[in-house]
mmCIF file of C-alpha atoms in Angstrom:
data_model
loop_
_atom_site.group_PDB
_atom_site.id
_atom_site.type_symbol
_atom_site.label_atom_id
_atom_site.label_comp_id
_atom_site.label_asym_id
_atom_site.label_seq_id
_atom_site.Cartn_x
_atom_site.Cartn_y
_atom_site.Cartn_z
ATOM 1 C CA MET D 1 14.859 -5.676 8.325
ATOM 2 C CA SER D 2 11.458 -6.783 5.928
ATOM 3 C CA ALA D 3 8.641 -5.140 4.245
ATOM 4 C CA GLU D 4 5.704 -5.432 5.537
ATOM 5 C CA VAL D 5 3.291 -7.659 3.114
ATOM 6 C CA ALA D 6 -0.226 -6.181 2.477
ATOM 7 C CA HIS D 7 -2.808 -8.556 3.107
ATOM 8 C CA ARG D 8 -5.785 -8.438 2.757
ATOM 9 C CA CYS D 9 -9.378 -10.553 4.419
ATOM 10 C CA LEU D 10 -12.441 -10.948 3.053
ATOM 11 C CA PHE D 11 -15.157 -12.414 5.688
ATOM 12 C CA VAL D 12 -18.306 -13.627 4.198
ATOM 13 C CA TYR D 13 -21.559 -14.134 6.124
ATOM 14 C CA PRO D 14 -24.112 -16.704 4.115
ATOM 15 C CA LYS D 15 -27.759 -15.695 3.325
ATOM 16 C CA PHE D 16 -29.992 -17.819 5.470
ATOM 17 C CA THR D 17 -32.827 -19.510 3.510
ATOM 18 C CA SER D 18 -36.531 -19.585 3.882
ATOM 19 C CA GLN D 19 -35.617 -23.179 4.798
ATOM 20 C CA SER D 20 -33.262 -22.144 7.354
ATOM 21 C CA PHE D 21 -34.030 -21.886 11.014
ATOM 22 C CA TRP D 22 -32.281 -18.934 11.326
ATOM 23 C CA ASN D 23 -35.070 -17.260 8.538
ATOM 24 C CA TYR D 24 -36.564 -13.837 10.313
ATOM 25 C CA ARG D 25 -37.967 -12.670 6.246
ATOM 26 C CA ALA D 26 -41.233 -12.298 7.925
ATOM 27 C CA THR D 27 -40.339 -10.102 11.181
ATOM 28 C CA CYS D 28 -38.176 -7.852 9.382
ATOM 29 C CA HIS D 29 -41.143 -6.844 6.937
ATOM 30 C CA LEU D 30 -43.261 -6.498 9.767
ATOM 31 C CA VAL D 31 -40.329 -4.295 11.308
ATOM 32 C CA ARG D 32 -38.896 -2.665 7.952
ATOM 33 C CA ALA D 33 -35.646 -4.293 9.043
ATOM 34 C CA LYS D 34 -33.259 -6.001 6.146
ATOM 35 C CA TYR D 35 -31.806 -8.490 8.656
ATOM 36 C CA PRO D 36 -32.088 -8.251 12.160
ATOM 37 C CA ALA D 37 -28.591 -8.904 13.178
ATOM 38 C CA ALA D 38 -25.592 -7.905 12.431
ATOM 39 C CA PRO D 39 -22.858 -10.720 12.031
ATOM 40 C CA LEU D 40 -21.719 -9.826 15.097
ATOM 41 C CA GLY D 41 -19.254 -13.156 14.889
ATOM 42 C CA LEU D 42 -17.361 -11.629 11.904
ATOM 43 C CA SER D 43 -17.351 -8.556 12.472
ATOM 44 C CA THR D 44 -15.731 -9.805 16.398
ATOM 45 C CA VAL D 45 -12.509 -11.432 13.985
ATOM 46 C CA ALA D 46 -12.822 -8.405 11.931
ATOM 47 C CA ALA D 47 -11.886 -6.319 14.336
ATOM 48 C CA MET D 48 -9.151 -8.309 16.191
ATOM 49 C CA GLN D 49 -7.050 -8.454 12.746
ATOM 50 C CA PRO D 50 -4.181 -6.476 12.226
ATOM 51 C CA LYS D 51 -4.406 -2.379 11.998
ATOM 52 C CA SER D 52 -2.038 -2.881 8.618
ATOM 53 C CA TRP D 53 -5.046 -5.294 7.313
ATOM 54 C CA GLU D 54 -7.488 -4.350 4.909
ATOM 55 C CA VAL D 55 -11.177 -5.919 6.102
ATOM 56 C CA ARG D 56 -14.026 -6.415 4.343
ATOM 57 C CA LEU D 57 -17.501 -7.569 5.849
ATOM 58 C CA VAL D 58 -20.190 -8.963 3.322
ATOM 59 C CA ASP D 59 -23.282 -10.051 4.721
ATOM 60 C CA CYS D 60 -25.050 -11.676 2.244
ATOM 61 C CA ASN D 61 -28.686 -11.407 3.830
ATOM 62 C CA VAL D 62 -28.565 -7.369 2.913
ATOM 63 C CA GLU D 63 -26.015 -6.780 0.129
ATOM 64 C CA ASP D 64 -24.924 -9.416 -2.624
ATOM 65 C CA LEU D 65 -21.222 -10.885 -3.357
ATOM 66 C CA ARG D 66 -19.740 -9.039 -5.998
ATOM 67 C CA GLU D 67 -17.485 -10.927 -9.253
ATOM 68 C CA GLU D 68 -15.146 -7.843 -7.474
ATOM 69 C CA ASP D 69 -15.461 -9.325 -3.765
#
């Protein structure tokens, strides 16, 4: 039997710029939201990983990707 190796997985949702079709900054400002939609695709894939894995999701529309990430 081999010991299970710990896995770490980082999912990064990109920041959409003002030139992007998916930019909703003005709408968010009106409703006082940081961003209008959660990254559901990445959240779903993250949830499908084995329970033993350490999984993180960084949404660059609401927080910056840090050096330690």
